[in-house]
PDB file of C-alpha atoms in Angstrom:
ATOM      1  CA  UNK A 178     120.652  86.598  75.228  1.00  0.00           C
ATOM      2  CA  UNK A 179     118.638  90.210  75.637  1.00  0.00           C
ATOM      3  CA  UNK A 180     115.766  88.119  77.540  1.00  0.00           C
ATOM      4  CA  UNK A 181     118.169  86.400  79.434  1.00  0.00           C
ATOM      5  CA  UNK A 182     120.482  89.424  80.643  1.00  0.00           C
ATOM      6  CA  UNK A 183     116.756  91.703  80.642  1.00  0.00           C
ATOM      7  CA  UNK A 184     115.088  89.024  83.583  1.00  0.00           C
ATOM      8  CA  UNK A 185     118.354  89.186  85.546  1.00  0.00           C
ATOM      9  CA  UNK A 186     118.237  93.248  85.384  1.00  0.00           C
ATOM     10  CA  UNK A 187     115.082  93.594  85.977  1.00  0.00           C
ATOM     11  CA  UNK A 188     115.039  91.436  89.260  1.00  0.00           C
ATOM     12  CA  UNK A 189     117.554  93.926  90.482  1.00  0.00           C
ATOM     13  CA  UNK A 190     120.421  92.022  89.988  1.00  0.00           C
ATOM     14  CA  UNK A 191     124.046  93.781  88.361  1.00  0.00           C
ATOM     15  CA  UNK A 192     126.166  92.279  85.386  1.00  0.00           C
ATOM     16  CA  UNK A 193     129.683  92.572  85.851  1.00  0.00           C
ATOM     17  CA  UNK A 194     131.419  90.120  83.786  1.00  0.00           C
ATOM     18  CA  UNK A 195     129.885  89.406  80.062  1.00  0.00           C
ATOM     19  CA  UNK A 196     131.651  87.529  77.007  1.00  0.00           C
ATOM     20  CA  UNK A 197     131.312  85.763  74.056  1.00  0.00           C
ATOM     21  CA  UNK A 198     133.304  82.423  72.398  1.00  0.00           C
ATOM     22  CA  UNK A 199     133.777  79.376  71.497  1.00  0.00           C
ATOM     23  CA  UNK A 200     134.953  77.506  74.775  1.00  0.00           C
ATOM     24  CA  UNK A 201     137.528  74.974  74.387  1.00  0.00           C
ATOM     25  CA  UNK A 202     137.290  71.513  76.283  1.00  0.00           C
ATOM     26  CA  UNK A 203     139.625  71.749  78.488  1.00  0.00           C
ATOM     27  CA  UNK A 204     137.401  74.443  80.313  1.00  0.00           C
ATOM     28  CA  UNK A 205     134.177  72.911  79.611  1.00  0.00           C
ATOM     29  CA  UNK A 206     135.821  69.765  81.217  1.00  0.00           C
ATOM     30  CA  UNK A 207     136.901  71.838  84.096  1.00  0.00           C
ATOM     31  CA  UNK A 208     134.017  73.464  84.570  1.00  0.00           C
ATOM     32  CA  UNK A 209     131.354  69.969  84.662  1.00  0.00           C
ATOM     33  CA  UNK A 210     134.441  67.866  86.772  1.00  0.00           C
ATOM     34  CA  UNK A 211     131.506  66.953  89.067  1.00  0.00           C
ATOM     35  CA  UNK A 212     129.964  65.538  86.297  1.00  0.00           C
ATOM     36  CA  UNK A 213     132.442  63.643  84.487  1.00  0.00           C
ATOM     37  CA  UNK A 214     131.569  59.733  85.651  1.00  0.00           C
ATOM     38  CA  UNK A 215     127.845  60.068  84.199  1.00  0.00           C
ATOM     39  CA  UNK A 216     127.333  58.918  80.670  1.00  0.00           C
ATOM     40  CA  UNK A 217     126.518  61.634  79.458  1.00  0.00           C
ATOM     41  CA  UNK A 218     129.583  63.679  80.290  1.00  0.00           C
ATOM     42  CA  UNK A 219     131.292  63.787  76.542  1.00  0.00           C
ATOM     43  CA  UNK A 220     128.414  64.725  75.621  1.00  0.00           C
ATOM     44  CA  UNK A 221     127.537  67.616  77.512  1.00  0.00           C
ATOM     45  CA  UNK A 222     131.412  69.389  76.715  1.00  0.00           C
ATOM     46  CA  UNK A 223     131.102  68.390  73.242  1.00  0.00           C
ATOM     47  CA  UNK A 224     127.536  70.380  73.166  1.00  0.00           C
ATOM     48  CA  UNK A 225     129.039  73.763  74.969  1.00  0.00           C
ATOM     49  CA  UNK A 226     132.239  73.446  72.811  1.00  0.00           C
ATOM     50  CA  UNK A 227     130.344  73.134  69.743  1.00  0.00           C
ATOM     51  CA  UNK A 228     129.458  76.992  68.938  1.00  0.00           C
ATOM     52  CA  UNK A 229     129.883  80.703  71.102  1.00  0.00           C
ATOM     53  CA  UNK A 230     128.672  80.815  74.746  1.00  0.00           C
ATOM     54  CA  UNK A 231     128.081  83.737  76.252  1.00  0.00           C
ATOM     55  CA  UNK A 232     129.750  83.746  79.539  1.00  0.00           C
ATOM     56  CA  UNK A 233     128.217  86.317  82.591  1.00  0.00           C
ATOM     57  CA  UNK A 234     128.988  87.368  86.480  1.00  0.00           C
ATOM     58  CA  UNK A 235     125.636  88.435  87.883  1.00  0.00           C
ATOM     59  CA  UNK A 236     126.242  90.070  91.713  1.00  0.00           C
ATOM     60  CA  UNK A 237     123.661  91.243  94.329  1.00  0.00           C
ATOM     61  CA  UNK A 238     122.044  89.554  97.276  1.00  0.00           C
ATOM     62  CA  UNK A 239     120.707  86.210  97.012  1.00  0.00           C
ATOM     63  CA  UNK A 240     121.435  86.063  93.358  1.00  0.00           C
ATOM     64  CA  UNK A 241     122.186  81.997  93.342  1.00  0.00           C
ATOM     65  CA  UNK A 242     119.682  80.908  94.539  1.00  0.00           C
ATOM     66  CA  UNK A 243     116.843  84.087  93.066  1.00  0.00           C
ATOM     67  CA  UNK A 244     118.008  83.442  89.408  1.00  0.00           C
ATOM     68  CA  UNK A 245     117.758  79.382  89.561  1.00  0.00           C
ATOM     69  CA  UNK A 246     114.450  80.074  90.514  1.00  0.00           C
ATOM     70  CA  UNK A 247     114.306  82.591  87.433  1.00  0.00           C
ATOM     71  CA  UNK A 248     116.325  79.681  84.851  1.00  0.00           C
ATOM     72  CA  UNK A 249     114.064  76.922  86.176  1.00  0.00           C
ATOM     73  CA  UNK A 250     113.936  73.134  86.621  1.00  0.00           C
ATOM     74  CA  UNK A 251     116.860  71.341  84.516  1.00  0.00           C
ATOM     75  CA  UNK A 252     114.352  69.749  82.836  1.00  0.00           C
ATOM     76  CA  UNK A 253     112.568  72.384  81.027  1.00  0.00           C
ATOM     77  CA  UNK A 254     109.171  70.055  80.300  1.00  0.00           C
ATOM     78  CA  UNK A 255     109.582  70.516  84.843  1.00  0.00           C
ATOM     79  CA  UNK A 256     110.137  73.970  84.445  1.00  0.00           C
ATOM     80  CA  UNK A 257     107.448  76.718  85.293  1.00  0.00           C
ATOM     81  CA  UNK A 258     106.057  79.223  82.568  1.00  0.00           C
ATOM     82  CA  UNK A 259     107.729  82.497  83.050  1.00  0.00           C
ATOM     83  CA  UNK A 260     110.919  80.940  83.705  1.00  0.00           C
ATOM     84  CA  UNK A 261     113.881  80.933  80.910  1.00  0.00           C
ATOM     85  CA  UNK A 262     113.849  77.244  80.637  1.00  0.00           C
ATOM     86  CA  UNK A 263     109.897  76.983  81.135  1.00  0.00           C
ATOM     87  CA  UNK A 264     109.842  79.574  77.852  1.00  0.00           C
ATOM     88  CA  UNK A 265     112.714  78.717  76.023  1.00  0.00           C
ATOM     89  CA  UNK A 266     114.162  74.847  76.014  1.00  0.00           C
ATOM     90  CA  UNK A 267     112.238  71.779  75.685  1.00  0.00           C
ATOM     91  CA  UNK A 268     115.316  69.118  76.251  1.00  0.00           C
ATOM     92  CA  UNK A 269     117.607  68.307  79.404  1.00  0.00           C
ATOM     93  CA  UNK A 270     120.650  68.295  76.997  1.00  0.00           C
ATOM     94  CA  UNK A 271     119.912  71.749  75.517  1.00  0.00           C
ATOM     95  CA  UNK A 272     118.543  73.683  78.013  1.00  0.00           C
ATOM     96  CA  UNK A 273     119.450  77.031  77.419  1.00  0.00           C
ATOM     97  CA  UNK A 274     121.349  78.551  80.085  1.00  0.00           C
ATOM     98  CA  UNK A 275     123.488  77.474  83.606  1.00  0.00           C
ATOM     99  CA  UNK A 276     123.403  78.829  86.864  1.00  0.00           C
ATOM    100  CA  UNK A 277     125.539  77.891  90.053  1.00  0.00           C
ATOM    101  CA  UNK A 278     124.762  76.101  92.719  1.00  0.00           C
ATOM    102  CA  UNK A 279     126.028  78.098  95.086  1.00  0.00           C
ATOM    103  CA  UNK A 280     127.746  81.124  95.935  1.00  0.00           C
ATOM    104  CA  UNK A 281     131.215  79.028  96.477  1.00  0.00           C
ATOM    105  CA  UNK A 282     130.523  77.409  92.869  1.00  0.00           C
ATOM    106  CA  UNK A 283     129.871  80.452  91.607  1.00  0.00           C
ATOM    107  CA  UNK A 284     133.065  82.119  92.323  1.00  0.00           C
ATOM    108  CA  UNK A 285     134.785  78.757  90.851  1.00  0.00           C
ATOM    109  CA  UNK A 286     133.194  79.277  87.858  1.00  0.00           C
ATOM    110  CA  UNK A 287     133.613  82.709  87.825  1.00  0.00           C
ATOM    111  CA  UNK A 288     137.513  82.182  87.858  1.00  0.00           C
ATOM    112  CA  UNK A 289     137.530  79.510  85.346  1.00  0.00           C
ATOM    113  CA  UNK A 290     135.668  81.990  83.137  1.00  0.00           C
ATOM    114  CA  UNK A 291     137.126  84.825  83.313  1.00  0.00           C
ATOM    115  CA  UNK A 292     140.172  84.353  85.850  1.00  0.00           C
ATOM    116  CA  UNK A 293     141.449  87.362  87.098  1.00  0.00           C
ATOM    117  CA  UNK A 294     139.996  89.637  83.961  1.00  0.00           C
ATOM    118  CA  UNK A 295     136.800  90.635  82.597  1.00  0.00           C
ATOM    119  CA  UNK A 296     134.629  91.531  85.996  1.00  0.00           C
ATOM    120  CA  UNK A 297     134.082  95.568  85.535  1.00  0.00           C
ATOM    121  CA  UNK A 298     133.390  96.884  89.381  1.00  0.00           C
ATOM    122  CA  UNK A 299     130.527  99.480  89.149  1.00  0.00           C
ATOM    123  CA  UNK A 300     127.772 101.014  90.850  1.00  0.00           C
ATOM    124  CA  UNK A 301     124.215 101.572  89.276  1.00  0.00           C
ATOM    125  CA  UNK A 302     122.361 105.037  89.100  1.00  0.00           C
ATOM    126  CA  UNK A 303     119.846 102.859  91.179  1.00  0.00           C
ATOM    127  CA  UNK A 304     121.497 101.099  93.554  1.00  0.00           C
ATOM    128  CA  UNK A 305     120.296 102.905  96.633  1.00  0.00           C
ATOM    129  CA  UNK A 306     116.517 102.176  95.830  1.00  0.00           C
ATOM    130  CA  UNK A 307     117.214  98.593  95.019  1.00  0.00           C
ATOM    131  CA  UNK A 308     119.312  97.848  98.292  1.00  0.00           C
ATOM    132  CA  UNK A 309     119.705  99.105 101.489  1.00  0.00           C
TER     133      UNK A 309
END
């Protein structure tokens, strides 16, 4: 989780949202609707229900589509060294970590998440060298 949240810092990007549990189905259901004709579909919720998840709001400009470049291909065996999935995942099905698809998704998920609650407004010591 430090190497995750430590690559999304360090590319300038600000956390605003963090926690940890145990997602029930109905969310993870929710959450992967798009997904739910493919076969693999009970699957996937059964794998994020199955243990803690550590659920995160990153903000800043272009932060969709800079930190799926940082995650990586789905497939990790596609992804690029230096990239979370290219370092830490070697299967489709377990691939470490989830990023939107867009900024639209993003607030979707956001909501289901952490609905109204958990997303701490703040301003870093450094945010006048990072962004103009």
């Amino acid at each position: 989780m430090g190497e995750i949240i430590g690559r999304l810092e360090k590319k300038g990007f600000k956390l605003t949202a963090l926690k940890m549990f145990t997602p029930p189905a109905s969310l993870a259901e929710e959450h992967y609707k798009d997904l739910s004709a493919k076969p693999f579909f009970k699957d996937l919720v059964s794998y994020i229900c199955s243990g803690p998840v550590v659920a995160m709001v990153w903000e800043g400009d272009g932060v969709v589509a800079s930190a799926r470049l940082l995650i990586g291909a789905t497939n990790p065996l596609a992804a690029a060294p230096g990239t979370i999935r290219g370092d830490f995942a070697v299967q489709t099905g377990r691939n470490v970590v989830h990023g939107s698809d867009s900024p639209d998704n993003g607030e979707r998920e956001a909501g289901l998440w952490f609905g109204g609650e958990g997303r701490v407004a703040w301003t870093r010591a450094v945010e006048p060298w990072l962004v103009e």
